[in-house]
Amino acid sequence: MVNNTTLFKTISKTIMGLGLSFSFLLLSVNDANAAVEEKTIRSYYQSSNMKVNDSIIKPHYFNELLKKHEVKKSDVLKYEVSSKDDMYKVLVDIDEKMPSKIELKSTIYSKDELNRMFDDMIVDSSVEELSNFKNLFVYRKVKTYGKTLILNDEALPGGSVQTVFAAYNEYVDLLSKQLKGPTESESLLNIYHYVYNNFEYTANSARNMYITNIGNGKMACNGLSRLMNDLMIETGISSAIRQGESHFWNIATIDGQSMTVDVTTDILKNKPFFTIGASSKEHKELTLTTGLYNADFDVAKYEEIKEFKNFK
């Protein structure tokens, strides 16, 4: 006859065994689900790998295009500045016309005040207002006389922003044709894979942060977001550059849903897909892990982006 103690131990072992088996089954199902999700992401990624091969032009080809489109010019745009509104109009005009030299005069402001207002207004403006100032060219003070300030285009040593702009447009045109996939998702992943694997992060000078430095395979968020944006648009993807407190990234629209695409942070963290598809809240937290910039933005200007669940 089995006593109560022995019976209790037998039942307990049986229940524990069933519990362990059930837990193991749950873990197996969860692992299987994770594997399916990982396989889905990897299959997308691998499909983009198939497109990005040796026939795809590399960043150093940009240097050849700079030689092809070399423009040596000395056009000077002259402006009279009597107010901050005048300066803003000047910047908008420069952003569009891209002269090699700027001459600013004022009967009100000193040359130092003009220079400070010029620089501050560029920083305070949005990428929607002055897109080229944010990622294409740099103007530096070269000399002053009286209340006149002269600034030179420093897009390239001895070159011109017009050269960079023409070379960049051809580079994007050629590359977008090579990276375009049969669907928006595949085009995006081809572009993402290309930029992630062909560029490094640098912020050691303004000129090296911008698209002027494509040929060296190094840019900062300014240039990387511009390149991503233009490649996506050229392949038929709706895209915009978003400007945060001290960072630039992209918002793409796939199948009618907006999604975060921040290749700069992914490159810095050495983690593909680290930020792609993240919600605005998660993205802010992820960018802070770089210790270099802040993606916080004005909620009155930009809408919050939700997590892109169908892709991430």
mmCIF file of C-alpha atoms in Angstrom:
data_model
loop_
_atom_site.group_PDB
_atom_site.id
_atom_site.type_symbol
_atom_site.label_atom_id
_atom_site.label_comp_id
_atom_site.label_asym_id
_atom_site.label_seq_id
_atom_site.Cartn_x
_atom_site.Cartn_y
_atom_site.Cartn_z
ATOM 1 C CA MET A 1 0.000 0.000 0.000
ATOM 2 C CA VAL A 2 1.327 3.422 -0.996
ATOM 3 C CA ASN A 3 1.393 5.898 1.841
ATOM 4 C CA ASN A 4 0.272 9.490 1.428
ATOM 5 C CA THR A 5 3.796 10.888 1.418
ATOM 6 C CA THR A 6 4.948 8.608 -1.399
ATOM 7 C CA LEU A 7 1.798 9.357 -3.403
ATOM 8 C CA PHE A 8 2.288 13.104 -3.002
ATOM 9 C CA LYS A 9 5.899 12.881 -4.215
ATOM 10 C CA THR A 10 4.844 10.819 -7.232
ATOM 11 C CA ILE A 11 2.111 13.282 -8.208
ATOM 12 C CA SER A 12 4.443 16.258 -7.692
ATOM 13 C CA LYS A 13 7.128 14.760 -9.949
ATOM 14 C CA THR A 14 4.546 14.033 -12.616
ATOM 15 C CA ILE A 15 3.177 17.587 -12.529
ATOM 16 C CA MET A 16 6.692 19.040 -12.598
ATOM 17 C CA GLY A 17 7.550 16.835 -15.520
ATOM 18 C CA LEU A 18 4.470 17.959 -17.402
ATOM 19 C CA GLY A 19 5.215 21.567 -16.514
ATOM 20 C CA LEU A 20 8.736 21.317 -17.801
ATOM 21 C CA SER A 21 7.537 19.642 -20.968
ATOM 22 C CA PHE A 22 4.915 22.332 -21.471
ATOM 23 C CA SER A 23 7.489 25.090 -20.846
ATOM 24 C CA PHE A 24 9.857 23.475 -23.299
ATOM 25 C CA LEU A 25 7.041 23.318 -25.844
ATOM 26 C CA LEU A 26 6.307 27.022 -25.361
ATOM 27 C CA LEU A 27 9.977 27.894 -25.777
ATOM 28 C CA SER A 28 10.133 25.815 -28.932
ATOM 29 C CA VAL A 29 7.106 27.588 -30.397
ATOM 30 C CA ASN A 30 8.556 31.015 -29.477
ATOM 31 C CA ASP A 31 11.908 30.095 -30.994
ATOM 32 C CA ALA A 32 10.150 28.944 -34.145
ATOM 33 C CA ASN A 33 8.219 32.220 -34.384
ATOM 34 C CA ALA A 34 11.423 34.193 -33.872
ATOM 35 C CA ALA A 35 13.122 32.121 -36.553
ATOM 36 C CA VAL A 36 10.300 32.835 -39.005
ATOM 37 C CA GLU A 37 10.512 36.571 -38.282
ATOM 38 C CA GLU A 38 14.306 36.539 -38.601
ATOM 39 C CA LYS A 39 14.053 34.579 -41.827
ATOM 40 C CA THR A 40 11.652 37.162 -43.236
ATOM 41 C CA ILE A 41 14.032 40.016 -42.463
ATOM 42 C CA ARG A 42 17.045 38.116 -43.716
ATOM 43 C CA SER A 43 15.279 37.120 -46.929
ATOM 44 C CA TYR A 44 14.642 40.802 -47.646
ATOM 45 C CA TYR A 45 18.220 41.623 -46.802
ATOM 46 C CA GLN A 46 19.612 38.793 -48.924
ATOM 47 C CA SER A 47 17.477 39.814 -51.880
ATOM 48 C CA SER A 48 19.067 43.244 -51.721
ATOM 49 C CA ASN A 49 22.511 41.618 -51.548
ATOM 50 C CA MET A 50 21.804 40.019 -54.903
ATOM 51 C CA LYS A 51 21.326 43.445 -56.442
ATOM 52 C CA VAL A 52 24.378 45.025 -54.845
ATOM 53 C CA ASN A 53 27.239 43.399 -56.721
ATOM 54 C CA ASP A 54 30.439 44.417 -58.466
ATOM 55 C CA SER A 55 28.528 46.039 -61.325
ATOM 56 C CA ILE A 56 27.054 48.639 -58.973
ATOM 57 C CA ILE A 57 29.011 51.898 -59.032
ATOM 58 C CA LYS A 58 31.010 52.552 -55.871
ATOM 59 C CA PRO A 59 31.410 55.850 -53.987
ATOM 60 C CA HIS A 60 34.876 56.493 -55.448
ATOM 61 C CA TYR A 61 33.238 56.817 -58.884
ATOM 62 C CA PHE A 62 31.930 60.140 -57.626
ATOM 63 C CA ASN A 63 35.487 61.514 -57.910
ATOM 64 C CA GLU A 64 35.477 60.707 -61.624
ATOM 65 C CA LEU A 65 32.205 62.555 -62.006
ATOM 66 C CA LEU A 66 33.701 65.591 -60.244
ATOM 67 C CA LYS A 67 36.403 65.725 -62.925
ATOM 68 C CA LYS A 68 33.815 65.282 -65.660
ATOM 69 C CA HIS A 69 31.655 68.137 -64.385
ATOM 70 C CA GLU A 70 34.410 70.481 -63.272
ATOM 71 C CA VAL A 71 33.189 74.045 -63.402
ATOM 72 C CA LYS A 72 35.635 76.881 -62.806
ATOM 73 C CA LYS A 73 33.687 80.042 -62.292
ATOM 74 C CA SER A 74 33.888 83.220 -60.320
ATOM 75 C CA ASP A 75 30.302 84.447 -60.206
ATOM 76 C CA VAL A 76 29.603 86.825 -57.354
ATOM 77 C CA LEU A 77 26.190 87.552 -55.877
ATOM 78 C CA LYS A 78 25.980 90.890 -54.059
ATOM 79 C CA TYR A 79 23.379 91.704 -51.432
ATOM 80 C CA GLU A 80 22.413 94.612 -49.203
ATOM 81 C CA VAL A 81 21.328 93.497 -45.728
ATOM 82 C CA SER A 82 19.322 95.846 -43.532
ATOM 83 C CA SER A 83 17.362 93.355 -41.433
ATOM 84 C CA LYS A 84 17.068 89.698 -40.473
ATOM 85 C CA ASP A 85 14.343 89.344 -43.082
ATOM 86 C CA ASP A 86 16.809 90.571 -45.699
ATOM 87 C CA MET A 87 19.350 87.986 -44.551
ATOM 88 C CA TYR A 88 16.800 85.190 -44.732
ATOM 89 C CA LYS A 89 15.897 86.167 -48.311
ATOM 90 C CA VAL A 90 19.608 86.205 -49.126
ATOM 91 C CA LEU A 91 20.062 82.673 -47.803
ATOM 92 C CA VAL A 92 17.070 81.362 -49.759
ATOM 93 C CA ASP A 93 18.457 82.930 -52.941
ATOM 94 C CA ILE A 94 21.928 81.488 -52.332
ATOM 95 C CA ASP A 95 20.481 78.046 -51.581
ATOM 96 C CA GLU A 96 18.912 78.049 -55.037
ATOM 97 C CA LYS A 97 21.583 79.792 -57.143
ATOM 98 C CA MET A 98 24.741 78.383 -55.463
ATOM 99 C CA PRO A 99 27.257 81.106 -56.366
ATOM 100 C CA SER A 100 31.001 80.718 -55.931
ATOM 101 C CA LYS A 101 31.267 83.949 -53.969
ATOM 102 C CA ILE A 102 28.936 86.103 -51.844
ATOM 103 C CA GLU A 103 29.321 89.778 -51.030
ATOM 104 C CA LEU A 104 27.194 91.132 -48.180
ATOM 105 C CA LYS A 105 26.967 94.841 -47.457
ATOM 106 C CA SER A 106 25.151 96.742 -44.742
ATOM 107 C CA THR A 107 24.826 100.280 -43.474
ATOM 108 C CA ILE A 108 23.425 98.957 -40.205
ATOM 109 C CA TYR A 109 25.422 95.857 -39.270
ATOM 110 C CA SER A 110 29.181 95.486 -38.877
ATOM 111 C CA LYS A 111 30.998 92.790 -40.868
ATOM 112 C CA ASP A 112 31.221 90.627 -37.744
ATOM 113 C CA GLU A 113 27.507 91.042 -37.076
ATOM 114 C CA LEU A 114 26.765 90.082 -40.677
ATOM 115 C CA ASN A 115 28.933 86.984 -40.407
ATOM 116 C CA ARG A 116 27.349 85.957 -37.109
ATOM 117 C CA MET A 117 23.816 86.513 -38.452
ATOM 118 C CA PHE A 118 24.664 84.535 -41.600
ATOM 119 C CA ASP A 119 25.948 81.537 -39.622
ATOM 120 C CA ASP A 120 23.243 81.627 -36.935
ATOM 121 C CA MET A 121 20.419 81.806 -39.422
ATOM 122 C CA ILE A 122 21.723 78.758 -41.285
ATOM 123 C CA VAL A 123 21.852 76.796 -38.025
ATOM 124 C CA ASP A 124 18.393 77.948 -36.944
ATOM 125 C CA SER A 125 16.713 77.259 -40.288
ATOM 126 C CA SER A 126 15.145 73.930 -41.195
ATOM 127 C CA VAL A 127 16.270 71.500 -43.862
ATOM 128 C CA GLU A 128 12.975 72.195 -45.658
ATOM 129 C CA GLU A 129 13.915 75.873 -45.915
ATOM 130 C CA LEU A 130 17.611 75.633 -46.805
ATOM 131 C CA SER A 131 18.289 72.085 -47.961
ATOM 132 C CA ASN A 132 21.560 72.745 -49.775
ATOM 133 C CA PHE A 133 23.031 74.721 -46.876
ATOM 134 C CA LYS A 134 22.396 71.689 -44.665
ATOM 135 C CA ASN A 135 24.168 69.046 -46.733
ATOM 136 C CA LEU A 136 25.808 70.388 -49.889
ATOM 137 C CA PHE A 137 27.901 73.493 -49.506
ATOM 138 C CA VAL A 138 29.853 75.572 -47.033
ATOM 139 C CA TYR A 139 30.599 79.292 -47.282
ATOM 140 C CA ARG A 140 33.430 80.768 -45.257
ATOM 141 C CA LYS A 141 34.517 84.339 -44.631
ATOM 142 C CA VAL A 142 37.569 85.154 -46.739
ATOM 143 C CA LYS A 143 37.928 88.892 -46.247
ATOM 144 C CA THR A 144 36.175 92.029 -45.113
ATOM 145 C CA TYR A 145 36.414 95.713 -45.765
ATOM 146 C CA GLY A 146 34.364 98.400 -44.069
ATOM 147 C CA LYS A 147 30.914 96.919 -43.519
ATOM 148 C CA THR A 148 31.275 94.446 -46.383
ATOM 149 C CA LEU A 149 31.653 90.707 -45.828
ATOM 150 C CA ILE A 150 32.929 88.387 -48.571
ATOM 151 C CA LEU A 151 32.377 84.621 -48.338
ATOM 152 C CA ASN A 152 33.756 81.918 -50.620
ATOM 153 C CA ASP A 153 32.187 78.634 -51.633
ATOM 154 C CA GLU A 154 34.285 75.880 -50.032
ATOM 155 C CA ALA A 155 32.492 72.873 -51.479
ATOM 156 C CA LEU A 156 35.757 71.644 -52.970
ATOM 157 C CA PRO A 157 39.385 72.758 -52.801
ATOM 158 C CA GLY A 158 39.726 74.916 -55.888
ATOM 159 C CA GLY A 159 36.363 73.716 -57.161
ATOM 160 C CA SER A 160 32.780 74.831 -57.101
ATOM 161 C CA VAL A 161 29.488 73.786 -55.579
ATOM 162 C CA GLN A 162 28.162 73.694 -59.137
ATOM 163 C CA THR A 163 30.685 70.939 -59.858
ATOM 164 C CA VAL A 164 29.545 68.946 -56.834
ATOM 165 C CA PHE A 165 25.878 69.439 -57.654
ATOM 166 C CA ALA A 166 26.234 68.254 -61.252
ATOM 167 C CA ALA A 167 28.364 65.254 -60.249
ATOM 168 C CA TYR A 168 25.970 64.353 -57.463
ATOM 169 C CA ASN A 169 22.914 64.460 -59.718
ATOM 170 C CA GLU A 170 24.541 62.094 -62.213
ATOM 171 C CA TYR A 171 25.731 59.783 -59.423
ATOM 172 C CA VAL A 172 22.206 59.547 -57.967
ATOM 173 C CA ASP A 173 20.668 59.064 -61.414
ATOM 174 C CA LEU A 174 23.017 56.187 -62.303
ATOM 175 C CA LEU A 175 22.863 54.548 -58.887
ATOM 176 C CA SER A 176 19.080 54.731 -58.521
ATOM 177 C CA LYS A 177 18.650 52.853 -61.795
ATOM 178 C CA GLN A 178 20.938 50.092 -60.506
ATOM 179 C CA LEU A 179 19.290 49.835 -57.087
ATOM 180 C CA LYS A 180 15.635 50.012 -58.095
ATOM 181 C CA GLY A 181 13.827 46.794 -57.213
ATOM 182 C CA PRO A 182 10.479 45.338 -58.307
ATOM 183 C CA THR A 183 8.797 46.653 -55.134
ATOM 184 C CA GLU A 184 9.213 49.675 -52.878
ATOM 185 C CA SER A 185 10.449 47.447 -50.038
ATOM 186 C CA GLU A 186 13.135 45.848 -52.183
ATOM 187 C CA SER A 187 14.237 49.218 -53.580
ATOM 188 C CA LEU A 188 14.528 50.576 -50.048
ATOM 189 C CA LEU A 189 16.564 47.604 -48.882
ATOM 190 C CA ASN A 190 18.859 47.788 -51.906
ATOM 191 C CA ILE A 191 19.493 51.464 -51.139
ATOM 192 C CA TYR A 192 19.897 50.854 -47.414
ATOM 193 C CA HIS A 193 22.309 47.979 -47.992
ATOM 194 C CA TYR A 194 24.389 50.043 -50.433
ATOM 195 C CA VAL A 195 24.756 53.054 -48.130
ATOM 196 C CA TYR A 196 25.249 50.970 -44.965
ATOM 197 C CA ASN A 197 28.008 48.874 -46.508
ATOM 198 C CA ASN A 198 29.810 51.549 -48.535
ATOM 199 C CA PHE A 199 30.011 54.504 -46.141
ATOM 200 C CA GLU A 200 31.593 55.321 -42.808
ATOM 201 C CA TYR A 201 30.694 58.092 -40.400
ATOM 202 C CA THR A 202 32.817 61.223 -40.123
ATOM 203 C CA ALA A 203 32.180 64.630 -38.635
ATOM 204 C CA ASN A 204 35.698 66.045 -38.564
ATOM 205 C CA SER A 205 34.807 69.033 -40.775
ATOM 206 C CA ALA A 206 31.688 70.521 -42.328
ATOM 207 C CA ARG A 207 32.858 69.772 -45.852
ATOM 208 C CA ASN A 208 33.549 66.112 -45.027
ATOM 209 C CA MET A 209 30.101 65.742 -43.435
ATOM 210 C CA TYR A 210 28.321 66.749 -46.638
ATOM 211 C CA ILE A 211 27.757 65.061 -50.007
ATOM 212 C CA THR A 212 30.961 66.673 -51.250
ATOM 213 C CA ASN A 213 32.734 63.782 -49.505
ATOM 214 C CA ILE A 214 30.903 60.907 -51.206
ATOM 215 C CA GLY A 215 34.011 59.964 -53.179
ATOM 216 C CA ASN A 216 35.879 59.211 -49.946
ATOM 217 C CA GLY A 217 33.091 56.981 -48.660
ATOM 218 C CA LYS A 218 32.638 59.073 -45.521
ATOM 219 C CA MET A 219 29.871 61.457 -44.466
ATOM 220 C CA ALA A 220 27.848 62.470 -41.427
ATOM 221 C CA CYS A 221 24.070 62.438 -41.025
ATOM 222 C CA ASN A 222 23.814 65.562 -43.221
ATOM 223 C CA GLY A 223 25.191 63.851 -46.319
ATOM 224 C CA LEU A 224 23.946 60.342 -45.584
ATOM 225 C CA SER A 225 20.329 61.438 -45.137
ATOM 226 C CA ARG A 226 20.507 63.532 -48.332
ATOM 227 C CA LEU A 227 21.863 60.579 -50.331
ATOM 228 C CA MET A 228 19.278 58.178 -48.889
ATOM 229 C CA ASN A 229 16.500 60.666 -49.549
ATOM 230 C CA ASP A 230 17.375 61.339 -53.178
ATOM 231 C CA LEU A 231 17.961 57.667 -54.001
ATOM 232 C CA MET A 232 14.605 56.722 -52.513
ATOM 233 C CA ILE A 233 12.773 59.458 -54.405
ATOM 234 C CA GLU A 234 14.457 58.485 -57.666
ATOM 235 C CA THR A 235 13.375 54.852 -57.218
ATOM 236 C CA GLY A 236 9.777 55.882 -56.600
ATOM 237 C CA ILE A 237 9.694 55.869 -52.793
ATOM 238 C CA SER A 238 8.144 58.810 -50.968
ATOM 239 C CA SER A 239 10.832 60.178 -48.644
ATOM 240 C CA ALA A 240 11.701 63.224 -46.583
ATOM 241 C CA ILE A 241 14.649 64.359 -44.496
ATOM 242 C CA ARG A 242 13.758 64.960 -40.868
ATOM 243 C CA GLN A 243 15.781 67.375 -38.752
ATOM 244 C CA GLY A 244 16.114 66.817 -35.028
ATOM 245 C CA GLU A 245 17.878 68.759 -32.319
ATOM 246 C CA SER A 246 21.310 67.750 -33.635
ATOM 247 C CA HIS A 247 20.657 65.011 -36.180
ATOM 248 C CA PHE A 248 19.238 64.272 -39.647
ATOM 249 C CA TRP A 249 17.530 61.060 -40.763
ATOM 250 C CA ASN A 250 14.818 59.917 -43.175
ATOM 251 C CA ILE A 251 11.133 59.144 -43.089
ATOM 252 C CA ALA A 252 10.119 56.835 -45.935
ATOM 253 C CA THR A 253 6.585 55.836 -46.872
ATOM 254 C CA ILE A 254 6.123 52.185 -47.820
ATOM 255 C CA ASP A 255 2.670 50.879 -48.763
ATOM 256 C CA GLY A 256 1.110 54.017 -47.307
ATOM 257 C CA GLN A 257 2.822 53.730 -43.924
ATOM 258 C CA SER A 258 5.571 56.072 -42.700
ATOM 259 C CA MET A 259 8.710 54.505 -41.314
ATOM 260 C CA THR A 260 11.948 55.663 -39.699
ATOM 261 C CA VAL A 261 15.150 55.085 -41.681
ATOM 262 C CA ASP A 262 18.316 56.228 -39.895
ATOM 263 C CA VAL A 263 21.274 54.663 -41.653
ATOM 264 C CA THR A 264 23.735 56.997 -39.883
ATOM 265 C CA THR A 265 22.959 55.586 -36.448
ATOM 266 C CA ASP A 266 23.003 52.041 -37.817
ATOM 267 C CA ILE A 267 26.477 52.646 -39.286
ATOM 268 C CA LEU A 268 27.773 54.161 -36.052
ATOM 269 C CA LYS A 269 26.413 51.288 -33.975
ATOM 270 C CA ASN A 270 27.597 48.745 -36.556
ATOM 271 C CA LYS A 271 24.139 47.184 -36.425
ATOM 272 C CA PRO A 272 22.137 46.786 -39.650
ATOM 273 C CA PHE A 273 18.428 47.532 -39.162
ATOM 274 C CA PHE A 274 19.153 48.935 -35.679
ATOM 275 C CA THR A 275 16.741 51.856 -36.153
ATOM 276 C CA ILE A 276 14.813 51.029 -39.301
ATOM 277 C CA GLY A 277 11.077 50.934 -38.664
ATOM 278 C CA ALA A 278 11.392 52.253 -35.098
ATOM 279 C CA SER A 279 8.756 54.513 -33.592
ATOM 280 C CA SER A 280 9.746 58.142 -32.957
ATOM 281 C CA LYS A 281 10.029 57.466 -29.228
ATOM 282 C CA GLU A 282 12.219 54.405 -29.696
ATOM 283 C CA HIS A 283 14.314 56.172 -32.327
ATOM 284 C CA LYS A 284 15.138 59.022 -29.952
ATOM 285 C CA GLU A 285 16.315 56.510 -27.359
ATOM 286 C CA LEU A 286 18.397 54.567 -29.881
ATOM 287 C CA THR A 287 20.170 57.660 -31.218
ATOM 288 C CA LEU A 288 21.152 58.713 -27.704
ATOM 289 C CA THR A 289 23.170 55.494 -27.412
ATOM 290 C CA THR A 290 25.640 56.944 -29.935
ATOM 291 C CA GLY A 291 26.620 59.679 -27.472
ATOM 292 C CA LEU A 292 27.024 62.060 -30.413
ATOM 293 C CA TYR A 293 23.657 63.575 -31.257
ATOM 294 C CA ASN A 294 20.022 63.930 -30.297
ATOM 295 C CA ALA A 295 17.070 63.115 -32.559
ATOM 296 C CA ASP A 296 14.524 64.965 -30.433
ATOM 297 C CA PHE A 297 12.280 67.119 -32.634
ATOM 298 C CA ASP A 298 9.545 69.731 -32.493
ATOM 299 C CA VAL A 299 6.241 67.824 -32.272
ATOM 300 C CA ALA A 300 4.454 70.930 -33.520
ATOM 301 C CA LYS A 301 6.384 70.621 -36.772
ATOM 302 C CA TYR A 302 6.639 66.861 -37.324
ATOM 303 C CA GLU A 303 4.213 64.073 -36.561
ATOM 304 C CA GLU A 304 5.193 61.158 -34.347
ATOM 305 C CA ILE A 305 6.057 58.047 -36.356
ATOM 306 C CA LYS A 306 4.636 54.714 -35.277
ATOM 307 C CA GLU A 307 6.555 51.450 -35.322
ATOM 308 C CA PHE A 308 6.563 49.886 -38.784
ATOM 309 C CA LYS A 309 5.471 46.403 -37.766
ATOM 310 C CA ASN A 310 5.140 44.913 -41.248
ATOM 311 C CA PHE A 311 8.797 45.484 -41.969
ATOM 312 C CA LYS A 312 10.709 45.503 -38.715
#
